[in-house]
């Protein structure tokens, strides 16, 4: 079978048309990708600007503080007898303090967040809210450095932590004391 010169010319013309279409489609793909990149960049830039003027929601700060207390409590649960409760509180605080610092840093872009334990509020909470009653043979509650501990079956149990939460922006400031009770 032999090809004529016209068949070869048709093939070359067809190849040029395909190449042109390929370039056109490639250009459209690049434009769509750049448009998506531009939209993402605009959204990220807008979120950063809006976050600097609004304070973080208090429930988000309190929720992450609650999680920090849970983790610190899990690290000391069942490890200390009542006679060594001071060491238990010290161990608990060594676990809690870095976690509270992480919470503060996590919300730094949304305004200033400061978290500190409140010893006087903890002492008042221990007097008013210490778990007791029928079928509960627990010891007394003791407040130490913002942490309320109680004797339970001869062991030291963390019952509550009283945390002062301060959220500040250039336009507002909110102060709140939260009693965080681990499960």
JSON list of C-alpha atoms in Angstrom, two decimals, residues 2-178:
[
{"chain": "A", "resi": 2, "resn": "UNK", "atom": "CA", "xyz": [1.42, 3.31, -0.92]},
{"chain": "A", "resi": 3, "resn": "UNK", "atom": "CA", "xyz": [0.59, 6.71, 0.40]},
{"chain": "A", "resi": 4, "resn": "UNK", "atom": "CA", "xyz": [0.08, 9.64, -1.76]},
{"chain": "A", "resi": 5, "resn": "UNK", "atom": "CA", "xyz": [1.51, 13.06, -1.10]},
{"chain": "A", "resi": 6, "resn": "UNK", "atom": "CA", "xyz": [-1.92, 14.37, -0.19]},
{"chain": "A", "resi": 7, "resn": "UNK", "atom": "CA", "xyz": [-2.28, 11.80, 2.64]},
{"chain": "A", "resi": 8, "resn": "UNK", "atom": "CA", "xyz": [0.97, 13.02, 4.18]},
{"chain": "A", "resi": 9, "resn": "UNK", "atom": "CA", "xyz": [-0.13, 16.65, 3.97]},
{"chain": "A", "resi": 10, "resn": "UNK", "atom": "CA", "xyz": [-3.47, 15.81, 5.65]},
{"chain": "A", "resi": 11, "resn": "UNK", "atom": "CA", "xyz": [-1.63, 14.01, 8.46]},
{"chain": "A", "resi": 12, "resn": "UNK", "atom": "CA", "xyz": [0.70, 17.00, 9.04]},
{"chain": "A", "resi": 13, "resn": "UNK", "atom": "CA", "xyz": [-2.23, 19.43, 9.06]},
{"chain": "A", "resi": 14, "resn": "UNK", "atom": "CA", "xyz": [-4.14, 17.20, 11.47]},
{"chain": "A", "resi": 15, "resn": "UNK", "atom": "CA", "xyz": [-1.09, 16.99, 13.76]},
{"chain": "A", "resi": 16, "resn": "UNK", "atom": "CA", "xyz": [-0.80, 20.80, 13.85]},
{"chain": "A", "resi": 17, "resn": "UNK", "atom": "CA", "xyz": [-4.50, 21.11, 14.77]},
{"chain": "A", "resi": 18, "resn": "UNK", "atom": "CA", "xyz": [-4.10, 18.56, 17.60]},
{"chain": "A", "resi": 19, "resn": "UNK", "atom": "CA", "xyz": [-1.03, 20.38, 18.90]},
{"chain": "A", "resi": 20, "resn": "UNK", "atom": "CA", "xyz": [-2.92, 23.69, 18.92]},
{"chain": "A", "resi": 21, "resn": "UNK", "atom": "CA", "xyz": [-5.80, 22.14, 20.84]},
{"chain": "A", "resi": 22, "resn": "UNK", "atom": "CA", "xyz": [-3.37, 20.62, 23.33]},
{"chain": "A", "resi": 23, "resn": "UNK", "atom": "CA", "xyz": [-1.75, 24.01, 23.94]},
{"chain": "A", "resi": 24, "resn": "UNK", "atom": "CA", "xyz": [-5.18, 25.60, 24.38]},
{"chain": "A", "resi": 25, "resn": "UNK", "atom": "CA", "xyz": [-6.32, 22.96, 26.90]},
{"chain": "A", "resi": 26, "resn": "UNK", "atom": "CA", "xyz": [-3.02, 23.21, 28.80]},
{"chain": "A", "resi": 27, "resn": "UNK", "atom": "CA", "xyz": [-3.42, 26.97, 29.06]},
{"chain": "A", "resi": 28, "resn": "UNK", "atom": "CA", "xyz": [-6.95, 26.56, 30.42]},
{"chain": "A", "resi": 29, "resn": "UNK", "atom": "CA", "xyz": [-5.72, 24.11, 33.08]},
{"chain": "A", "resi": 30, "resn": "UNK", "atom": "CA", "xyz": [-3.01, 26.56, 34.17]},
{"chain": "A", "resi": 31, "resn": "UNK", "atom": "CA", "xyz": [-5.55, 29.40, 34.42]},
{"chain": "A", "resi": 32, "resn": "UNK", "atom": "CA", "xyz": [-7.90, 27.29, 36.57]},
{"chain": "A", "resi": 33, "resn": "UNK", "atom": "CA", "xyz": [-5.03, 26.27, 38.88]},
{"chain": "A", "resi": 34, "resn": "UNK", "atom": "CA", "xyz": [-3.88, 29.88, 39.28]},
{"chain": "A", "resi": 35, "resn": "UNK", "atom": "CA", "xyz": [-7.44, 31.00, 39.98]},
{"chain": "A", "resi": 36, "resn": "UNK", "atom": "CA", "xyz": [-7.80, 28.37, 42.72]},
{"chain": "A", "resi": 37, "resn": "UNK", "atom": "CA", "xyz": [-4.48, 29.44, 44.22]},
{"chain": "A", "resi": 38, "resn": "UNK", "atom": "CA", "xyz": [-5.60, 33.08, 44.20]},
{"chain": "A", "resi": 39, "resn": "UNK", "atom": "CA", "xyz": [-8.88, 32.22, 45.98]},
{"chain": "A", "resi": 40, "resn": "UNK", "atom": "CA", "xyz": [-7.08, 30.21, 48.68]},
{"chain": "A", "resi": 41, "resn": "UNK", "atom": "CA", "xyz": [-4.53, 32.98, 49.20]},
{"chain": "A", "resi": 42, "resn": "UNK", "atom": "CA", "xyz": [-7.29, 35.58, 49.55]},
{"chain": "A", "resi": 43, "resn": "UNK", "atom": "CA", "xyz": [-9.17, 33.47, 52.12]},
{"chain": "A", "resi": 44, "resn": "UNK", "atom": "CA", "xyz": [-6.08, 32.84, 54.24]},
{"chain": "A", "resi": 45, "resn": "UNK", "atom": "CA", "xyz": [-5.13, 36.51, 54.16]},
{"chain": "A", "resi": 46, "resn": "UNK", "atom": "CA", "xyz": [-8.63, 37.57, 55.19]},
{"chain": "A", "resi": 47, "resn": "UNK", "atom": "CA", "xyz": [-8.75, 35.15, 58.14]},
{"chain": "A", "resi": 48, "resn": "UNK", "atom": "CA", "xyz": [-5.51, 36.53, 59.54]},
{"chain": "A", "resi": 49, "resn": "UNK", "atom": "CA", "xyz": [-6.75, 40.12, 59.38]},
{"chain": "A", "resi": 50, "resn": "UNK", "atom": "CA", "xyz": [-10.10, 39.33, 60.98]},
{"chain": "A", "resi": 51, "resn": "UNK", "atom": "CA", "xyz": [-8.53, 37.28, 63.77]},
{"chain": "A", "resi": 52, "resn": "UNK", "atom": "CA", "xyz": [-6.40, 40.13, 65.07]},
{"chain": "A", "resi": 53, "resn": "UNK", "atom": "CA", "xyz": [-9.36, 42.36, 65.97]},
{"chain": "A", "resi": 54, "resn": "UNK", "atom": "CA", "xyz": [-11.74, 39.87, 67.56]},
{"chain": "A", "resi": 55, "resn": "UNK", "atom": "CA", "xyz": [-11.26, 38.08, 70.83]},
{"chain": "A", "resi": 56, "resn": "UNK", "atom": "CA", "xyz": [-11.36, 34.29, 70.81]},
{"chain": "A", "resi": 57, "resn": "UNK", "atom": "CA", "xyz": [-14.61, 32.72, 71.97]},
{"chain": "A", "resi": 58, "resn": "UNK", "atom": "CA", "xyz": [-14.47, 32.02, 75.70]},
{"chain": "A", "resi": 59, "resn": "UNK", "atom": "CA", "xyz": [-15.93, 28.55, 75.22]},
{"chain": "A", "resi": 60, "resn": "UNK", "atom": "CA", "xyz": [-12.97, 27.62, 73.00]},
{"chain": "A", "resi": 61, "resn": "UNK", "atom": "CA", "xyz": [-10.46, 28.83, 75.61]},
{"chain": "A", "resi": 62, "resn": "UNK", "atom": "CA", "xyz": [-12.32, 27.09, 78.45]},
{"chain": "A", "resi": 63, "resn": "UNK", "atom": "CA", "xyz": [-12.69, 23.89, 76.40]},
{"chain": "A", "resi": 64, "resn": "UNK", "atom": "CA", "xyz": [-8.97, 23.65, 75.67]},
{"chain": "A", "resi": 65, "resn": "UNK", "atom": "CA", "xyz": [-8.23, 24.46, 79.33]},
{"chain": "A", "resi": 66, "resn": "UNK", "atom": "CA", "xyz": [-10.55, 21.63, 80.35]},
{"chain": "A", "resi": 67, "resn": "UNK", "atom": "CA", "xyz": [-8.66, 19.26, 78.05]},
{"chain": "A", "resi": 68, "resn": "UNK", "atom": "CA", "xyz": [-5.33, 20.37, 79.57]},
{"chain": "A", "resi": 69, "resn": "UNK", "atom": "CA", "xyz": [-6.63, 19.62, 83.09]},
{"chain": "A", "resi": 70, "resn": "UNK", "atom": "CA", "xyz": [-7.86, 16.18, 81.98]},
{"chain": "A", "resi": 71, "resn": "UNK", "atom": "CA", "xyz": [-4.46, 15.26, 80.57]},
{"chain": "A", "resi": 72, "resn": "UNK", "atom": "CA", "xyz": [-2.58, 16.51, 83.64]},
{"chain": "A", "resi": 73, "resn": "UNK", "atom": "CA", "xyz": [-4.95, 14.61, 85.95]},
{"chain": "A", "resi": 74, "resn": "UNK", "atom": "CA", "xyz": [-4.47, 11.38, 84.02]},
{"chain": "A", "resi": 75, "resn": "UNK", "atom": "CA", "xyz": [-0.73, 11.65, 84.58]},
{"chain": "A", "resi": 76, "resn": "UNK", "atom": "CA", "xyz": [-1.00, 11.71, 88.39]},
{"chain": "A", "resi": 77, "resn": "UNK", "atom": "CA", "xyz": [-4.11, 9.61, 89.07]},
{"chain": "A", "resi": 78, "resn": "UNK", "atom": "CA", "xyz": [-3.43, 6.73, 91.46]},
{"chain": "A", "resi": 79, "resn": "UNK", "atom": "CA", "xyz": [0.28, 7.52, 91.83]},
{"chain": "A", "resi": 80, "resn": "UNK", "atom": "CA", "xyz": [0.35, 9.35, 95.18]},
{"chain": "A", "resi": 81, "resn": "UNK", "atom": "CA", "xyz": [-0.86, 8.45, 98.66]},
{"chain": "A", "resi": 82, "resn": "UNK", "atom": "CA", "xyz": [-2.55, 11.14, 100.73]},
{"chain": "A", "resi": 83, "resn": "UNK", "atom": "CA", "xyz": [0.54, 11.78, 102.84]},
{"chain": "A", "resi": 84, "resn": "UNK", "atom": "CA", "xyz": [2.43, 12.85, 99.68]},
{"chain": "A", "resi": 85, "resn": "UNK", "atom": "CA", "xyz": [-0.29, 15.16, 98.34]},
{"chain": "A", "resi": 86, "resn": "UNK", "atom": "CA", "xyz": [2.16, 18.09, 98.08]},
{"chain": "A", "resi": 87, "resn": "UNK", "atom": "CA", "xyz": [4.26, 16.04, 95.65]},
{"chain": "A", "resi": 88, "resn": "UNK", "atom": "CA", "xyz": [1.09, 15.09, 93.77]},
{"chain": "A", "resi": 89, "resn": "UNK", "atom": "CA", "xyz": [0.12, 18.74, 93.35]},
{"chain": "A", "resi": 90, "resn": "UNK", "atom": "CA", "xyz": [3.66, 19.62, 92.28]},
{"chain": "A", "resi": 91, "resn": "UNK", "atom": "CA", "xyz": [3.65, 16.82, 89.68]},
{"chain": "A", "resi": 92, "resn": "UNK", "atom": "CA", "xyz": [0.19, 17.88, 88.51]},
{"chain": "A", "resi": 93, "resn": "UNK", "atom": "CA", "xyz": [1.29, 21.51, 88.13]},
{"chain": "A", "resi": 94, "resn": "UNK", "atom": "CA", "xyz": [4.43, 20.45, 86.23]},
{"chain": "A", "resi": 95, "resn": "UNK", "atom": "CA", "xyz": [2.11, 18.80, 83.70]},
{"chain": "A", "resi": 96, "resn": "UNK", "atom": "CA", "xyz": [-0.57, 21.52, 83.70]},
{"chain": "A", "resi": 97, "resn": "UNK", "atom": "CA", "xyz": [1.54, 24.68, 83.43]},
{"chain": "A", "resi": 98, "resn": "UNK", "atom": "CA", "xyz": [3.10, 23.89, 80.00]},
{"chain": "A", "resi": 99, "resn": "UNK", "atom": "CA", "xyz": [-0.35, 22.91, 78.72]},
{"chain": "A", "resi": 100, "resn": "UNK", "atom": "CA", "xyz": [-1.82, 26.24, 79.88]},
{"chain": "A", "resi": 101, "resn": "UNK", "atom": "CA", "xyz": [1.04, 28.05, 78.15]},
{"chain": "A", "resi": 102, "resn": "UNK", "atom": "CA", "xyz": [0.19, 26.15, 74.96]},
{"chain": "A", "resi": 103, "resn": "UNK", "atom": "CA", "xyz": [-3.44, 27.25, 75.26]},
{"chain": "A", "resi": 104, "resn": "UNK", "atom": "CA", "xyz": [-2.31, 30.86, 75.62]},
{"chain": "A", "resi": 105, "resn": "UNK", "atom": "CA", "xyz": [-0.08, 30.59, 72.55]},
{"chain": "A", "resi": 106, "resn": "UNK", "atom": "CA", "xyz": [-2.80, 28.89, 70.50]},
{"chain": "A", "resi": 107, "resn": "UNK", "atom": "CA", "xyz": [-5.05, 31.92, 70.97]},
{"chain": "A", "resi": 108, "resn": "UNK", "atom": "CA", "xyz": [-2.35, 34.60, 70.77]},
{"chain": "A", "resi": 109, "resn": "UNK", "atom": "CA", "xyz": [-3.35, 35.71, 67.27]},
{"chain": "A", "resi": 110, "resn": "UNK", "atom": "CA", "xyz": [-6.93, 36.34, 68.35]},
{"chain": "A", "resi": 111, "resn": "UNK", "atom": "CA", "xyz": [-6.07, 38.67, 71.22]},
{"chain": "A", "resi": 112, "resn": "UNK", "atom": "CA", "xyz": [-4.19, 38.20, 74.45]},
{"chain": "A", "resi": 113, "resn": "UNK", "atom": "CA", "xyz": [-5.15, 35.18, 76.55]},
{"chain": "A", "resi": 114, "resn": "UNK", "atom": "CA", "xyz": [-3.73, 34.70, 80.06]},
{"chain": "A", "resi": 115, "resn": "UNK", "atom": "CA", "xyz": [-4.44, 31.64, 82.23]},
{"chain": "A", "resi": 116, "resn": "UNK", "atom": "CA", "xyz": [-3.40, 31.41, 85.89]},
{"chain": "A", "resi": 117, "resn": "UNK", "atom": "CA", "xyz": [-4.55, 29.21, 88.74]},
{"chain": "A", "resi": 118, "resn": "UNK", "atom": "CA", "xyz": [-6.38, 30.94, 91.60]},
{"chain": "A", "resi": 119, "resn": "UNK", "atom": "CA", "xyz": [-5.53, 29.66, 95.08]},
{"chain": "A", "resi": 120, "resn": "UNK", "atom": "CA", "xyz": [-8.08, 31.77, 96.99]},
{"chain": "A", "resi": 121, "resn": "UNK", "atom": "CA", "xyz": [-10.92, 30.72, 94.66]},
{"chain": "A", "resi": 122, "resn": "UNK", "atom": "CA", "xyz": [-9.75, 27.10, 95.05]},
{"chain": "A", "resi": 123, "resn": "UNK", "atom": "CA", "xyz": [-9.90, 27.38, 98.86]},
{"chain": "A", "resi": 124, "resn": "UNK", "atom": "CA", "xyz": [-13.45, 28.75, 98.66]},
{"chain": "A", "resi": 125, "resn": "UNK", "atom": "CA", "xyz": [-14.48, 26.05, 96.20]},
{"chain": "A", "resi": 126, "resn": "UNK", "atom": "CA", "xyz": [-13.03, 23.36, 98.49]},
{"chain": "A", "resi": 127, "resn": "UNK", "atom": "CA", "xyz": [-15.13, 24.64, 101.42]},
{"chain": "A", "resi": 128, "resn": "UNK", "atom": "CA", "xyz": [-18.39, 24.89, 99.45]},
{"chain": "A", "resi": 129, "resn": "UNK", "atom": "CA", "xyz": [-18.18, 22.05, 96.92]},
{"chain": "A", "resi": 130, "resn": "UNK", "atom": "CA", "xyz": [-16.05, 19.25, 98.38]},
{"chain": "A", "resi": 131, "resn": "UNK", "atom": "CA", "xyz": [-17.71, 15.95, 97.39]},
{"chain": "A", "resi": 132, "resn": "UNK", "atom": "CA", "xyz": [-19.21, 14.24, 100.44]},
{"chain": "A", "resi": 133, "resn": "UNK", "atom": "CA", "xyz": [-22.43, 12.72, 101.64]},
{"chain": "A", "resi": 134, "resn": "UNK", "atom": "CA", "xyz": [-23.95, 9.29, 102.15]},
{"chain": "A", "resi": 135, "resn": "UNK", "atom": "CA", "xyz": [-22.01, 6.41, 100.61]},
{"chain": "A", "resi": 136, "resn": "UNK", "atom": "CA", "xyz": [-19.01, 8.68, 100.07]},
{"chain": "A", "resi": 137, "resn": "UNK", "atom": "CA", "xyz": [-16.29, 8.03, 102.55]},
{"chain": "A", "resi": 138, "resn": "UNK", "atom": "CA", "xyz": [-13.88, 10.62, 101.24]},
{"chain": "A", "resi": 139, "resn": "UNK", "atom": "CA", "xyz": [-11.48, 12.73, 103.22]},
{"chain": "A", "resi": 140, "resn": "UNK", "atom": "CA", "xyz": [-11.46, 16.51, 103.34]},
{"chain": "A", "resi": 141, "resn": "UNK", "atom": "CA", "xyz": [-10.61, 18.71, 100.37]},
{"chain": "A", "resi": 142, "resn": "UNK", "atom": "CA", "xyz": [-7.41, 20.74, 100.46]},
{"chain": "A", "resi": 143, "resn": "UNK", "atom": "CA", "xyz": [-6.57, 23.65, 98.14]},
{"chain": "A", "resi": 144, "resn": "UNK", "atom": "CA", "xyz": [-2.94, 23.96, 97.13]},
{"chain": "A", "resi": 145, "resn": "UNK", "atom": "CA", "xyz": [-1.71, 26.39, 94.47]},
{"chain": "A", "resi": 146, "resn": "UNK", "atom": "CA", "xyz": [-5.11, 26.59, 92.75]},
{"chain": "A", "resi": 147, "resn": "UNK", "atom": "CA", "xyz": [-5.58, 22.81, 92.77]},
{"chain": "A", "resi": 148, "resn": "UNK", "atom": "CA", "xyz": [-8.19, 21.11, 94.97]},
{"chain": "A", "resi": 149, "resn": "UNK", "atom": "CA", "xyz": [-7.25, 17.59, 96.07]},
{"chain": "A", "resi": 150, "resn": "UNK", "atom": "CA", "xyz": [-9.13, 15.08, 98.21]},
{"chain": "A", "resi": 151, "resn": "UNK", "atom": "CA", "xyz": [-8.26, 11.85, 99.97]},
{"chain": "A", "resi": 152, "resn": "UNK", "atom": "CA", "xyz": [-10.02, 8.91, 98.35]},
{"chain": "A", "resi": 153, "resn": "UNK", "atom": "CA", "xyz": [-9.19, 5.39, 99.50]},
{"chain": "A", "resi": 154, "resn": "UNK", "atom": "CA", "xyz": [-5.89, 6.63, 100.89]},
{"chain": "A", "resi": 155, "resn": "UNK", "atom": "CA", "xyz": [-4.84, 8.19, 97.57]},
{"chain": "A", "resi": 156, "resn": "UNK", "atom": "CA", "xyz": [-4.65, 11.79, 96.43]},
{"chain": "A", "resi": 157, "resn": "UNK", "atom": "CA", "xyz": [-7.32, 12.65, 93.86]},
{"chain": "A", "resi": 158, "resn": "UNK", "atom": "CA", "xyz": [-7.45, 15.93, 91.92]},
{"chain": "A", "resi": 159, "resn": "UNK", "atom": "CA", "xyz": [-11.02, 17.19, 92.34]},
{"chain": "A", "resi": 160, "resn": "UNK", "atom": "CA", "xyz": [-10.88, 20.63, 90.71]},
{"chain": "A", "resi": 161, "resn": "UNK", "atom": "CA", "xyz": [-8.59, 23.34, 89.40]},
{"chain": "A", "resi": 162, "resn": "UNK", "atom": "CA", "xyz": [-9.62, 26.98, 89.60]},
{"chain": "A", "resi": 163, "resn": "UNK", "atom": "CA", "xyz": [-8.30, 28.95, 86.63]},
{"chain": "A", "resi": 164, "resn": "UNK", "atom": "CA", "xyz": [-8.47, 32.69, 86.02]},
{"chain": "A", "resi": 165, "resn": "UNK", "atom": "CA", "xyz": [-9.04, 33.36, 82.33]},
{"chain": "A", "resi": 166, "resn": "UNK", "atom": "CA", "xyz": [-8.27, 36.81, 80.91]},
{"chain": "A", "resi": 167, "resn": "UNK", "atom": "CA", "xyz": [-8.99, 37.54, 77.28]},
{"chain": "A", "resi": 168, "resn": "UNK", "atom": "CA", "xyz": [-7.98, 40.98, 76.03]},
{"chain": "A", "resi": 169, "resn": "UNK", "atom": "CA", "xyz": [-8.00, 42.85, 72.75]},
{"chain": "A", "resi": 170, "resn": "UNK", "atom": "CA", "xyz": [-7.32, 46.52, 72.10]},
{"chain": "A", "resi": 171, "resn": "UNK", "atom": "CA", "xyz": [-11.08, 47.16, 72.42]},
{"chain": "A", "resi": 172, "resn": "UNK", "atom": "CA", "xyz": [-12.19, 44.85, 75.25]},
{"chain": "A", "resi": 173, "resn": "UNK", "atom": "CA", "xyz": [-11.15, 42.71, 78.18]},
{"chain": "A", "resi": 174, "resn": "UNK", "atom": "CA", "xyz": [-12.95, 39.77, 79.78]},
{"chain": "A", "resi": 175, "resn": "UNK", "atom": "CA", "xyz": [-12.00, 38.24, 83.13]},
{"chain": "A", "resi": 176, "resn": "UNK", "atom": "CA", "xyz": [-13.46, 34.94, 84.28]},
{"chain": "A", "resi": 177, "resn": "UNK", "atom": "CA", "xyz": [-12.67, 32.34, 86.94]},
{"chain": "A", "resi": 178, "resn": "UNK", "atom": "CA", "xyz": [-13.49, 28.78, 85.91]}
]
